[in-house]
Amino acid sequence: MKRKTIISVASIGVVAMIATAAFATRSSITGGQEPQTKEMSATALQSEIPAGPTLDVATTAGNIKIRLYDDTPLHRDNFLKLAKEGYYDGVLFHRVINDFMVQTGDPESKDAQPGAMLGSGGPGYTIPAEIVYPKHYHKYGALAAARTGDEMNPERKSSGSQFYIVTGKKYLPQQLSRMEEMSVQKQLQSYFMELQRQNMDTIRQLRLAKDSVGLENLRQELIKQTEANVKPITMTEEQVRDYSTIGGTPHLDGQYTVFGEVLEGMDVVEKIQTAETDGRDRPVEDIRIISIKVEE
């Protein structure tokens, strides 16, 4: 992929000294969706499914079979522990967004009154991130751990119990290319901003001296260091194939721990994601997990 200029020239009067291009938000990615049939063929994809334990998730909307990944052992073992303890029995799918995902795992949802705000409950601990990217990504049917945002949680630790199943949508190749370009930009800018922070004392001195030549020389040096040290992660052929055929939520990649996927029952997930919801994305009529059983 052709690398674009990552840092724009900034005036000496700007506190940060160096401006960066804005990274597109989720809401700016629009259009290009084609009619689709989203149900995965577990048989067709079986050879691509990583090893790990299989669990049966019984819900009031139907049954879902999931596989947990062995290469995310902290999340796998925690999920197995909670499932065996019956922790998930009775929890609601408390956040459902069509063409995005369905979320569950909040223990406070078990006895929640209609309209109650949910999504902050858990077992009282978090799980260290196990982001195995780009091997595991947010394709249609992916199982991933919810978490608080980067501002409060820069290490991207996962909720101890809340998880979501990806539905998402399909993307055209040119959309994926544009998203990949923005992702690369973000990776480069993040590294550059850290270098800028480390050199802030020098930047202040140059600004006080109104040394525009010195500021520009430093800017070029930081750009050079960024381009030498950052090896941007781009989409694999498998990602492009999946996002353009079965769909998903590529803008979440590399930010949340994906630790499993659905083997059977995406028709049930589809039913859940299209449920009528209130202003907080909670289904108006409760949809619950009845039980999660580990297949022996």
XYZ file of C-alpha atoms in Angstrom:
296
model
C 0.000 0.000 0.000
C 1.285 3.449 -0.887
C 2.124 5.456 2.245
C 0.738 8.944 2.369
C 2.272 11.908 4.183
C 1.489 11.357 7.835
C 2.127 14.785 9.337
C 1.079 18.163 8.029
C 3.108 21.341 8.448
C 1.937 23.223 11.551
C 2.441 26.777 12.689
C 4.789 27.638 15.535
C 1.845 29.091 17.476
C 0.121 25.689 17.782
C 0.806 24.197 21.211
C 1.307 20.664 19.926
C 3.589 22.052 17.177
C 2.737 19.311 14.737
C -0.742 18.605 13.389
C -1.843 15.143 12.325
C -4.473 14.067 9.840
C -7.777 13.116 11.444
C -8.587 9.416 11.618
C -12.035 8.591 10.264
C -14.665 7.529 12.775
C -16.965 4.563 12.485
C -19.870 6.770 11.444
C -18.012 8.077 8.391
C -17.811 4.646 6.791
C -20.988 4.422 4.766
C -22.556 2.926 1.651
C -21.570 0.135 -0.642
C -23.550 -2.602 1.063
C -24.958 -5.400 -1.073
C -27.888 -7.747 -0.378
C -26.587 -10.803 1.428
C -27.367 -14.093 3.074
C -25.300 -14.075 6.242
C -25.600 -17.610 7.550
C -22.129 -19.157 7.630
C -21.429 -22.646 6.416
C -19.631 -24.262 9.329
C -18.693 -27.220 7.147
C -17.123 -25.037 4.476
C -15.065 -23.091 7.027
C -14.243 -26.003 9.326
C -10.618 -26.329 8.183
C -10.027 -22.685 9.060
C -11.419 -22.815 12.603
C -8.663 -22.845 15.255
C -8.514 -25.555 17.898
C -10.310 -25.124 21.183
C -13.253 -26.230 23.326
C -16.811 -26.170 21.980
C -19.768 -24.910 24.002
C -23.532 -24.945 23.504
C -25.276 -21.679 24.325
C -29.010 -22.125 24.929
C -30.989 -18.884 24.663
C -34.656 -17.985 24.683
C -34.247 -17.244 20.954
C -32.634 -20.588 20.105
C -29.318 -22.415 20.395
C -25.835 -21.251 19.395
C -22.702 -23.404 19.234
C -19.382 -21.627 19.794
C -15.685 -22.506 19.667
C -13.160 -20.855 21.990
C -9.588 -20.399 20.764
C -6.714 -22.153 22.510
C -4.299 -19.322 21.663
C -6.243 -16.894 23.866
C -5.913 -19.069 26.990
C -6.770 -16.454 29.628
C -10.088 -15.657 27.962
C -10.767 -19.314 27.144
C -10.182 -20.531 30.689
C -12.145 -17.692 32.263
C -15.118 -18.284 29.968
C -15.051 -22.017 30.675
C -14.911 -21.371 34.426
C -17.876 -18.994 34.364
C -19.898 -21.276 32.094
C -19.340 -24.292 34.364
C -20.333 -22.250 37.417
C -23.607 -21.234 35.751
C -22.555 -17.584 35.851
C -24.218 -16.822 32.517
C -27.486 -18.579 33.263
C -30.264 -15.993 33.022
C -28.249 -13.011 31.751
C -29.820 -10.814 29.081
C -28.579 -9.774 25.693
C -28.566 -6.209 26.975
C -27.106 -4.396 23.951
C -28.179 -5.261 20.420
C -27.331 -3.215 17.318
C -28.472 -4.400 13.912
C -25.648 -4.925 11.397
C -23.098 -4.574 14.206
C -23.204 -7.008 17.147
C -25.151 -8.526 20.065
C -23.729 -8.184 23.594
C -24.356 -10.094 26.810
C -22.673 -11.237 30.026
C -23.702 -8.534 32.513
C -24.761 -10.328 35.730
C -26.784 -7.282 36.792
C -29.123 -7.940 33.878
C -30.559 -11.124 35.382
C -33.144 -9.326 37.493
C -33.136 -5.995 35.674
C -36.353 -4.022 35.437
C -37.581 -2.867 32.014
C -35.673 0.209 30.860
C -32.879 -0.203 33.428
C -29.429 0.879 32.268
C -27.148 -2.131 31.869
C -23.608 -2.895 30.754
C -21.447 -2.050 33.768
C -21.670 -5.336 35.663
C -19.078 -8.068 35.898
C -17.302 -10.505 38.217
C -15.109 -7.815 39.778
C -11.989 -8.320 37.690
C -10.652 -7.761 34.187
C -8.616 -9.990 31.877
C -5.334 -8.910 30.262
C -5.736 -8.299 26.544
C -4.955 -11.229 24.233
C -5.257 -9.468 20.889
C -3.953 -12.014 18.388
C -4.224 -9.806 15.323
C -4.382 -10.230 12.359
C -4.931 -13.959 12.964
C -8.179 -13.315 14.828
C -10.388 -10.533 13.547
C -13.980 -9.275 13.659
C -15.495 -11.365 10.912
C -19.164 -12.300 10.905
C -19.694 -14.715 13.803
C -16.591 -13.708 15.785
C -16.820 -13.890 19.584
C -15.004 -11.054 21.382
C -14.651 -9.532 24.846
C -16.240 -6.204 25.719
C -14.184 -3.613 27.580
C -14.065 -0.004 28.704
C -12.599 2.601 26.346
C -8.938 3.409 25.749
C -9.043 6.617 27.759
C -9.830 4.713 30.959
C -8.267 1.450 29.822
C -5.137 2.040 27.671
C -4.017 -1.569 28.156
C -7.314 -2.715 26.599
C -8.089 -5.180 29.363
C -11.262 -7.157 28.795
C -14.380 -7.322 30.916
C -14.327 -10.369 33.142
C -17.632 -11.633 31.754
C -19.192 -9.471 29.040
C -18.791 -10.555 25.430
C -20.325 -9.909 22.042
C -20.957 -11.780 18.812
C -20.239 -9.898 15.597
C -22.810 -9.551 12.841
C -21.655 -6.452 10.966
C -22.071 -5.994 7.236
C -20.293 -6.704 3.968
C -17.881 -4.223 2.444
C -16.791 -3.537 -1.101
C -13.059 -3.928 -1.875
C -12.593 -0.162 -2.276
C -14.161 0.425 1.137
C -11.779 -2.069 2.741
C -8.840 -0.433 0.986
C -9.882 2.971 2.318
C -10.304 1.583 5.837
C -6.890 -0.042 5.640
C -5.303 3.248 4.605
C -6.891 4.978 7.605
C -5.688 2.192 9.904
C -2.129 2.575 8.653
C -2.377 6.339 9.131
C -3.536 5.823 12.698
C -0.667 3.460 13.503
C 1.881 5.924 12.107
C 0.315 8.913 13.822
C 0.166 7.137 17.176
C 3.892 6.421 17.065
C 4.676 9.945 15.849
C 2.668 11.545 18.654
C 4.560 9.497 21.219
C 7.875 10.743 19.766
C 6.504 14.273 19.894
C 5.623 13.823 23.566
C 9.130 12.588 24.314
C 10.628 15.666 22.621
C 8.247 18.230 24.087
C 10.959 20.077 26.067
C 12.959 20.615 22.882
C 9.811 21.690 21.042
C 9.038 24.297 23.708
C 12.553 25.693 23.553
C 12.412 25.990 19.765
C 9.018 27.667 19.943
C 10.210 30.183 22.525
C 13.169 30.957 20.303
C 10.836 31.234 17.303
C 13.185 28.882 15.504
C 10.993 27.734 12.609
C 13.933 26.059 10.871
C 14.715 24.040 13.981
C 11.078 23.039 14.350
C 10.898 21.884 10.755
C 14.159 19.923 11.067
C 12.834 18.201 14.184
C 9.560 17.426 12.426
C 11.396 15.799 9.546
C 13.554 13.798 11.960
C 10.498 12.485 13.818
C 8.864 11.550 10.525
C 12.002 9.668 9.537
C 12.067 7.791 12.861
C 8.372 6.937 12.546
C 8.686 5.531 9.049
C 11.792 3.553 10.041
C 10.280 1.969 13.136
C 6.609 1.406 12.337
C 5.703 -1.609 10.233
C 1.965 -1.105 9.759
C -0.290 -4.143 10.007
C -2.485 -4.440 6.935
C -5.404 -6.723 6.110
C -4.665 -10.290 5.146
C -6.202 -11.995 2.123
C -8.465 -13.916 4.513
C -9.752 -10.712 6.074
C -10.503 -9.127 2.717
C -12.282 -12.306 1.613
C -14.392 -12.582 4.742
C -15.291 -8.910 5.030
C -16.380 -8.818 1.388
C -18.312 -12.117 1.431
C -19.715 -12.854 4.911
C -19.084 -9.425 6.463
C -18.029 -8.195 9.888
C -16.835 -5.085 11.734
C -13.266 -4.393 10.539
C -13.017 -1.046 12.343
C -12.785 -2.969 15.658
C -9.783 -5.052 14.597
C -6.712 -4.917 16.797
C -8.595 -3.116 19.580
C -10.578 -5.902 21.286
C -9.729 -9.493 22.131
C -11.363 -11.929 19.712
C -11.313 -15.288 21.507
C -13.762 -17.506 19.641
C -16.408 -17.812 16.950
C -19.834 -19.222 16.218
C -19.913 -22.687 14.647
C -23.680 -23.031 14.362
C -26.670 -20.838 15.127
C -26.001 -17.550 13.359
C -29.669 -17.634 12.401
C -30.382 -17.264 16.128
C -27.893 -14.384 16.399
C -29.650 -12.774 13.423
C -32.965 -13.096 15.232
C -31.482 -11.423 18.303
C -29.862 -8.570 16.402
C -33.096 -7.619 14.663
C -35.135 -7.477 17.873
C -36.940 -4.234 18.653
C -34.831 -2.166 21.056
C -35.209 0.886 23.286
C -33.077 4.028 23.264
C -30.206 2.202 24.973
C -30.150 -0.631 22.405
C -31.705 -3.063 24.891
C -34.309 -5.426 23.429
C -37.818 -4.366 24.438
C -38.699 -8.012 25.076
C -36.014 -9.751 27.135
C -33.778 -12.268 25.372
C -31.803 -14.422 27.808
C -29.063 -16.994 27.944
C -30.613 -20.065 29.549
C -27.357 -21.959 29.986
C -23.900 -22.500 28.512
C -22.689 -26.104 28.504
C -19.232 -27.380 27.584
C -19.273 -30.236 25.093
C -17.300 -33.187 26.421
